[in-house]
PDB file of C-alpha atoms in Angstrom:
ATOM      1  CA  UNK E 191       1.796-227.930  61.926  1.00  0.00           C
ATOM      2  CA  UNK E 192       0.564-231.395  63.759  1.00  0.00           C
ATOM      3  CA  UNK E 193       3.219-234.067  64.124  1.00  0.00           C
ATOM      4  CA  UNK E 194       1.770-237.408  63.605  1.00  0.00           C
ATOM      5  CA  UNK E 195       4.058-240.070  65.607  1.00  0.00           C
ATOM      6  CA  UNK E 196       5.760-242.723  64.171  1.00  0.00           C
ATOM      7  CA  UNK E 197       5.955-246.145  64.398  1.00  0.00           C
ATOM      8  CA  UNK E 198       9.292-247.997  65.148  1.00  0.00           C
ATOM      9  CA  UNK E 199       9.040-251.629  65.420  1.00  0.00           C
ATOM     10  CA  UNK E 200      11.611-253.419  66.780  1.00  0.00           C
ATOM     11  CA  UNK E 201      11.472-255.992  64.082  1.00  0.00           C
ATOM     12  CA  UNK E 202      12.882-253.635  61.669  1.00  0.00           C
ATOM     13  CA  UNK E 203      15.707-252.811  64.367  1.00  0.00           C
ATOM     14  CA  UNK E 204      16.388-256.456  64.616  1.00  0.00           C
ATOM     15  CA  UNK E 205      16.527-257.228  60.657  1.00  0.00           C
ATOM     16  CA  UNK E 206      18.788-254.467  59.641  1.00  0.00           C
ATOM     17  CA  UNK E 207      20.985-254.258  62.987  1.00  0.00           C
ATOM     18  CA  UNK E 208      21.383-257.630  64.069  1.00  0.00           C
ATOM     19  CA  UNK E 209      24.136-258.868  61.480  1.00  0.00           C
ATOM     20  CA  UNK E 210      26.040-254.928  62.525  1.00  0.00           C
ATOM     21  CA  UNK E 211      25.748-256.548  66.535  1.00  0.00           C
ATOM     22  CA  UNK E 212      27.629-259.545  65.646  1.00  0.00           C
ATOM     23  CA  UNK E 213      30.398-257.934  63.300  1.00  0.00           C
ATOM     24  CA  UNK E 214      30.191-255.867  67.037  1.00  0.00           C
ATOM     25  CA  UNK E 215      30.436-258.835  68.989  1.00  0.00           C
ATOM     26  CA  UNK E 216      33.126-260.540  67.101  1.00  0.00           C
ATOM     27  CA  UNK E 217      35.390-257.688  67.115  1.00  0.00           C
ATOM     28  CA  UNK E 218      34.973-257.044  70.529  1.00  0.00           C
ATOM     29  CA  UNK E 219      35.937-261.003  71.189  1.00  0.00           C
ATOM     30  CA  UNK E 220      39.237-260.170  68.862  1.00  0.00           C
ATOM     31  CA  UNK E 221      39.979-257.070  69.750  1.00  0.00           C
ATOM     32  CA  UNK E 222      39.891-255.476  66.563  1.00  0.00           C
ATOM     33  CA  UNK E 223      39.509-251.994  66.723  1.00  0.00           C
ATOM     34  CA  UNK E 224      38.693-251.568  63.007  1.00  0.00           C
ATOM     35  CA  UNK E 225      35.978-254.280  63.204  1.00  0.00           C
ATOM     36  CA  UNK E 226      34.441-252.447  66.238  1.00  0.00           C
ATOM     37  CA  UNK E 227      34.442-249.021  64.397  1.00  0.00           C
ATOM     38  CA  UNK E 228      32.658-250.518  61.179  1.00  0.00           C
ATOM     39  CA  UNK E 229      30.121-251.719  63.401  1.00  0.00           C
ATOM     40  CA  UNK E 230      29.362-248.693  65.112  1.00  0.00           C
ATOM     41  CA  UNK E 231      29.276-246.500  62.085  1.00  0.00           C
ATOM     42  CA  UNK E 232      26.727-249.166  60.366  1.00  0.00           C
ATOM     43  CA  UNK E 233      24.538-248.931  63.539  1.00  0.00           C
ATOM     44  CA  UNK E 234      24.845-245.445  63.656  1.00  0.00           C
ATOM     45  CA  UNK E 235      23.648-244.765  59.988  1.00  0.00           C
ATOM     46  CA  UNK E 236      21.000-247.858  60.625  1.00  0.00           C
ATOM     47  CA  UNK E 237      19.919-246.005  63.856  1.00  0.00           C
ATOM     48  CA  UNK E 238      19.866-242.147  61.562  1.00  0.00           C
ATOM     49  CA  UNK E 239      17.901-243.695  58.791  1.00  0.00           C
ATOM     50  CA  UNK E 240      15.516-245.399  61.492  1.00  0.00           C
ATOM     51  CA  UNK E 241      14.814-242.703  63.177  1.00  0.00           C
ATOM     52  CA  UNK E 242      15.276-240.260  60.839  1.00  0.00           C
ATOM     53  CA  UNK E 243      11.634-240.791  59.229  1.00  0.00           C
ATOM     54  CA  UNK E 244       9.255-238.168  60.846  1.00  0.00           C
ATOM     55  CA  UNK E 245       5.274-237.347  59.576  1.00  0.00           C
ATOM     56  CA  UNK E 246       4.037-233.630  59.929  1.00  0.00           C
ATOM     57  CA  UNK E 247       0.872-232.158  58.403  1.00  0.00           C
ATOM     58  CA  UNK E 248       1.257-228.521  57.455  1.00  0.00           C
ATOM     59  CA  UNK E 249      -2.087-226.745  56.325  1.00  0.00           C
ATOM     60  CA  UNK E 250      -3.298-229.279  54.273  1.00  0.00           C
ATOM     61  CA  UNK E 251       0.387-230.984  53.114  1.00  0.00           C
ATOM     62  CA  UNK E 252       1.344-234.081  54.831  1.00  0.00           C
ATOM     63  CA  UNK E 253       5.034-234.145  54.910  1.00  0.00           C
ATOM     64  CA  UNK E 254       6.596-237.736  55.076  1.00  0.00           C
ATOM     65  CA  UNK E 255      10.518-237.057  56.171  1.00  0.00           C
ATOM     66  CA  UNK E 256      12.568-239.444  54.520  1.00  0.00           C
ATOM     67  CA  UNK E 257      15.638-239.496  57.148  1.00  0.00           C
ATOM     68  CA  UNK E 258      18.798-238.322  54.697  1.00  0.00           C
ATOM     69  CA  UNK E 259      16.982-239.270  51.830  1.00  0.00           C
ATOM     70  CA  UNK E 260      14.374-236.132  51.618  1.00  0.00           C
ATOM     71  CA  UNK E 261      10.985-235.419  51.955  1.00  0.00           C
ATOM     72  CA  UNK E 262       7.895-236.316  49.899  1.00  0.00           C
ATOM     73  CA  UNK E 263       5.169-234.303  50.375  1.00  0.00           C
ATOM     74  CA  UNK E 264       1.865-235.175  49.030  1.00  0.00           C
ATOM     75  CA  UNK E 265      -1.510-232.810  49.174  1.00  0.00           C
ATOM     76  CA  UNK E 266      -4.151-234.176  51.248  1.00  0.00           C
ATOM     77  CA  UNK E 267      -6.658-233.031  49.291  1.00  0.00           C
ATOM     78  CA  UNK E 268      -5.515-235.365  46.414  1.00  0.00           C
ATOM     79  CA  UNK E 269      -5.625-238.244  48.878  1.00  0.00           C
ATOM     80  CA  UNK E 270      -7.744-240.763  47.273  1.00  0.00           C
ATOM     81  CA  UNK E 271      -7.186-244.108  49.756  1.00  0.00           C
ATOM     82  CA  UNK E 272      -5.454-245.470  52.208  1.00  0.00           C
ATOM     83  CA  UNK E 273      -5.373-249.242  53.047  1.00  0.00           C
ATOM     84  CA  UNK E 274      -3.723-250.923  56.196  1.00  0.00           C
ATOM     85  CA  UNK E 275      -0.684-252.852  54.495  1.00  0.00           C
ATOM     86  CA  UNK E 276       1.874-255.764  54.859  1.00  0.00           C
ATOM     87  CA  UNK E 277       3.205-254.580  51.247  1.00  0.00           C
ATOM     88  CA  UNK E 278       7.179-254.874  52.784  1.00  0.00           C
ATOM     89  CA  UNK E 279       8.977-252.864  50.271  1.00  0.00           C
ATOM     90  CA  UNK E 280      11.374-250.198  51.177  1.00  0.00           C
ATOM     91  CA  UNK E 281       9.174-247.583  52.419  1.00  0.00           C
ATOM     92  CA  UNK E 282       9.860-244.147  55.451  1.00  0.00           C
ATOM     93  CA  UNK E 283       7.740-247.089  57.521  1.00  0.00           C
ATOM     94  CA  UNK E 284      10.253-248.141  60.208  1.00  0.00           C
ATOM     95  CA  UNK E 285       7.825-251.361  61.336  1.00  0.00           C
ATOM     96  CA  UNK E 286       6.216-254.207  59.436  1.00  0.00           C
ATOM     97  CA  UNK E 287       3.240-253.625  61.577  1.00  0.00           C
ATOM     98  CA  UNK E 288       0.691-251.187  61.393  1.00  0.00           C
ATOM     99  CA  UNK E 289       2.016-250.188  57.936  1.00  0.00           C
ATOM    100  CA  UNK E 290      -0.641-247.624  55.741  1.00  0.00           C
ATOM    101  CA  UNK E 291      -0.500-247.447  51.771  1.00  0.00           C
ATOM    102  CA  UNK E 292      -1.341-243.668  50.802  1.00  0.00           C
ATOM    103  CA  UNK E 293      -2.890-243.924  47.158  1.00  0.00           C
ATOM    104  CA  UNK E 294      -2.831-240.135  45.561  1.00  0.00           C
ATOM    105  CA  UNK E 295      -2.132-239.274  41.423  1.00  0.00           C
ATOM    106  CA  UNK E 296      -1.080-242.423  40.807  1.00  0.00           C
ATOM    107  CA  UNK E 297       1.701-243.005  42.785  1.00  0.00           C
ATOM    108  CA  UNK E 298       1.298-244.376  46.618  1.00  0.00           C
ATOM    109  CA  UNK E 299       4.126-244.497  50.210  1.00  0.00           C
ATOM    110  CA  UNK E 300       3.908-246.620  52.906  1.00  0.00           C
ATOM    111  CA  UNK E 301       3.985-245.057  56.250  1.00  0.00           C
ATOM    112  CA  UNK E 302       3.135-246.227  59.884  1.00  0.00           C
ATOM    113  CA  UNK E 303       1.868-243.931  61.623  1.00  0.00           C
ATOM    114  CA  UNK E 304       1.783-244.853  65.560  1.00  0.00           C
ATOM    115  CA  UNK E 305      -1.703-244.073  65.976  1.00  0.00           C
ATOM    116  CA  UNK E 306      -3.992-244.933  63.374  1.00  0.00           C
ATOM    117  CA  UNK E 307      -7.029-243.664  64.441  1.00  0.00           C
ATOM    118  CA  UNK E 308      -5.608-240.275  65.086  1.00  0.00           C
ATOM    119  CA  UNK E 309      -3.944-239.964  61.605  1.00  0.00           C
ATOM    120  CA  UNK E 310      -7.036-241.329  59.468  1.00  0.00           C
ATOM    121  CA  UNK E 311      -9.116-238.641  61.968  1.00  0.00           C
ATOM    122  CA  UNK E 312      -6.615-235.999  60.580  1.00  0.00           C
ATOM    123  CA  UNK E 313      -6.627-236.660  56.963  1.00  0.00           C
ATOM    124  CA  UNK E 314     -10.171-236.594  57.197  1.00  0.00           C
ATOM    125  CA  UNK E 315     -10.392-233.694  59.124  1.00  0.00           C
ATOM    126  CA  UNK E 316      -8.650-231.603  55.539  1.00  0.00           C
ATOM    127  CA  UNK E 317     -10.000-234.568  52.889  1.00  0.00           C
ATOM    128  CA  UNK E 318     -13.515-235.551  54.344  1.00  0.00           C
ATOM    129  CA  UNK E 319     -13.382-237.674  50.295  1.00  0.00           C
ATOM    130  CA  UNK E 320     -10.636-240.194  51.429  1.00  0.00           C
ATOM    131  CA  UNK E 321     -11.857-244.008  51.614  1.00  0.00           C
ATOM    132  CA  UNK E 322     -10.309-245.454  54.259  1.00  0.00           C
ATOM    133  CA  UNK E 323     -10.030-249.683  53.913  1.00  0.00           C
ATOM    134  CA  UNK E 324      -9.145-252.198  56.339  1.00  0.00           C
ATOM    135  CA  UNK E 325      -7.463-255.292  55.361  1.00  0.00           C
TER     136      UNK E 325
END
C-alpha cells in the first residue's frame, strides 16, 4: 500500500477554526467554563475531520479516507481524467490550493495531494490512459 501525502491548507483551518477561536478567547476572558469546553470540543472535532483525511493506493485502487465519513474507493483503471481545479465544494480536500478533480464512471471527487507530480506518476503507472488537464 502506497500512502499519498495530503496537502493541508492553513486557509481551510483558519476559515473553519477561527470562529471557535474567538469563542474560546471570549470564554477564557469571561471565565465561562461551558463556553471554553464547547470551543475546545468543536476545535477537536474540526481537527479530527481535517486531519483524518488520508489517501492510499492499494494495488489498482485509490482509497480516499474521508475522516469519520467513510471511504471512497476508485478503481484507477476506470479513471478517465484528472484536472486541477479551484472548485471549493465540500470534499476530502483540506486545502483550497492544489485541488484536483478525479473523473471516473460518471462520478467525480475533489482531493488535494501534497505532491501533484508524485500522485500523477503513481496514477499513470497503473493507468497510462488517464488524461491530465492543467487549468
